[in-house]
Amino acid sequence: MSLSEFELISRYFSQPRSPRADVILGVGDDCALLQPPADRQLAISMDTLVEGRHFSPGADAHDLGHKCLAANLSDLAAMGAEPAWLTLALTLPGADADWLGGFAAGFEALATEHAVQLVGGDTTRGPLSITVQAHGFVEPGQALRRDGARPGDLIYVSGTLGDAGLALRVAQGLSVAAEHLPFLRGRLHRPTPRVALGRALRGLASAAIDLSDGLGSDLRHICEASATGATLYLQNLPRSAGVAAYVDETGDWTLPLAAGDDYELCFTVPPEHQVAVEALATTVSCPLTWVGMIEKGAGLRAVLPDGRHTDEIPNGYDHFAND
Ligand code: ADP
Ligand code: MG
């Protein structure tokens, strides 16, 4: 079945399941008209998924709808912002109704869960590429920026690390015990943006970032922005059963340390807020694990499980590495 551009937009993208009162005019006119709250700053983030680069040809459309939105909500979470509005730029090789139905369902389900509304976008023809922009609100002065870490702050991460990376290796042929597969695949294809955690960390965390490229490389961004360094204790890195088994078997720490796509939060906590932050794990139903310390000396270091120190931390994903 073939659809015109306008049929496609009206069928799949113009009937929000969670309409918001602050959307004065949504999809359908030249611009959306939005009413931001008077006393909030607007937090804006954009992410693109390109076929062949971020996902394989033939990837499930529902998963893609979920993931492109999850990546953006994760950025808002990392700033402590409350998600509100979305725009979506789709470049499609054709108007495939099955694909569009699956994509829109995945997108809408996560949008509804977070009470965010798609308010506009753009649709063009070409190689499959998906760009989402998310808009959120944050109280002035309360955003969790990358530049607030100070020597003596504790470093925490949410959830478990390396799951998406392990699922990717499985897709490339690595074999792991079958019992781990559903969890690992869920982590790769339907990541959970830690929005409630990000909101709860306002006033408690001194800096935060979401883990899209890998802990080593993302923590480096905090250290550089904050003009500090850090030490990570590898034994503490939270590992799911599948990643734990992989690390135990191979002695290879690259997955929890440098694999991307987990969309967990890494954040720094001044010692006086440690107790309050640890209590949040229950409130937001998400494990929070202490993994290291912010220090004065620049650079990233790690203490291995056997007590040896290293400063050779593998870097995470870089689109322009090795060009
Ligand atoms: P214009 O030509 O004025 O830019 P378009 O024809 O591109 O408008 O889009 C018509 C309407 O549909 C606009 O409100 C636009 O924001 C919306 N729109 C287009 N593509 C999408 C999409 N993929 N998702 C959501 N809204 C979309
Ligand atoms: Mg126009």
mmCIF file of C-alpha atoms in Angstrom, residues 162-174 176 180-189 243 255:
data_model
loop_
_atom_site.group_PDB
_atom_site.id
_atom_site.type_symbol
_atom_site.label_atom_id
_atom_site.label_comp_id
_atom_site.label_asym_id
_atom_site.label_seq_id
_atom_site.Cartn_x
_atom_site.Cartn_y
_atom_site.Cartn_z
ATOM 1 C CA GLY A 162 27.512 -3.313 29.136
ATOM 2 C CA ASP A 163 24.219 -5.109 28.492
ATOM 3 C CA ALA A 164 23.504 -3.403 25.168
ATOM 4 C CA GLY A 165 27.110 -3.934 24.104
ATOM 5 C CA LEU A 166 26.897 -7.647 24.905
ATOM 6 C CA ALA A 167 23.606 -7.949 22.984
ATOM 7 C CA LEU A 168 25.321 -6.313 20.007
ATOM 8 C CA ARG A 169 28.196 -8.808 20.189
ATOM 9 C CA VAL A 170 25.659 -11.634 20.318
ATOM 10 C CA ALA A 171 24.028 -10.242 17.166
ATOM 11 C CA GLN A 172 27.502 -10.339 15.604
ATOM 12 C CA GLY A 173 27.946 -14.026 16.457
ATOM 13 C CA LEU A 174 29.195 -14.261 20.067
ATOM 14 C CA VAL A 176 26.088 -16.499 25.507
ATOM 15 C CA HIS A 180 20.429 -14.112 29.333
ATOM 16 C CA LEU A 181 19.238 -13.309 25.826
ATOM 17 C CA PRO A 182 15.772 -11.798 26.395
ATOM 18 C CA PHE A 183 17.094 -9.358 28.994
ATOM 19 C CA LEU A 184 20.147 -8.386 26.934
ATOM 20 C CA ARG A 185 18.130 -7.858 23.751
ATOM 21 C CA GLY A 186 15.599 -5.758 25.647
ATOM 22 C CA ARG A 187 18.427 -3.582 26.912
ATOM 23 C CA LEU A 188 19.754 -3.019 23.396
ATOM 24 C CA HIS A 189 16.471 -2.500 21.563
ATOM 25 C CA VAL A 243 27.785 -9.445 31.516
ATOM 26 C CA LEU A 255 31.850 -4.154 27.985
#
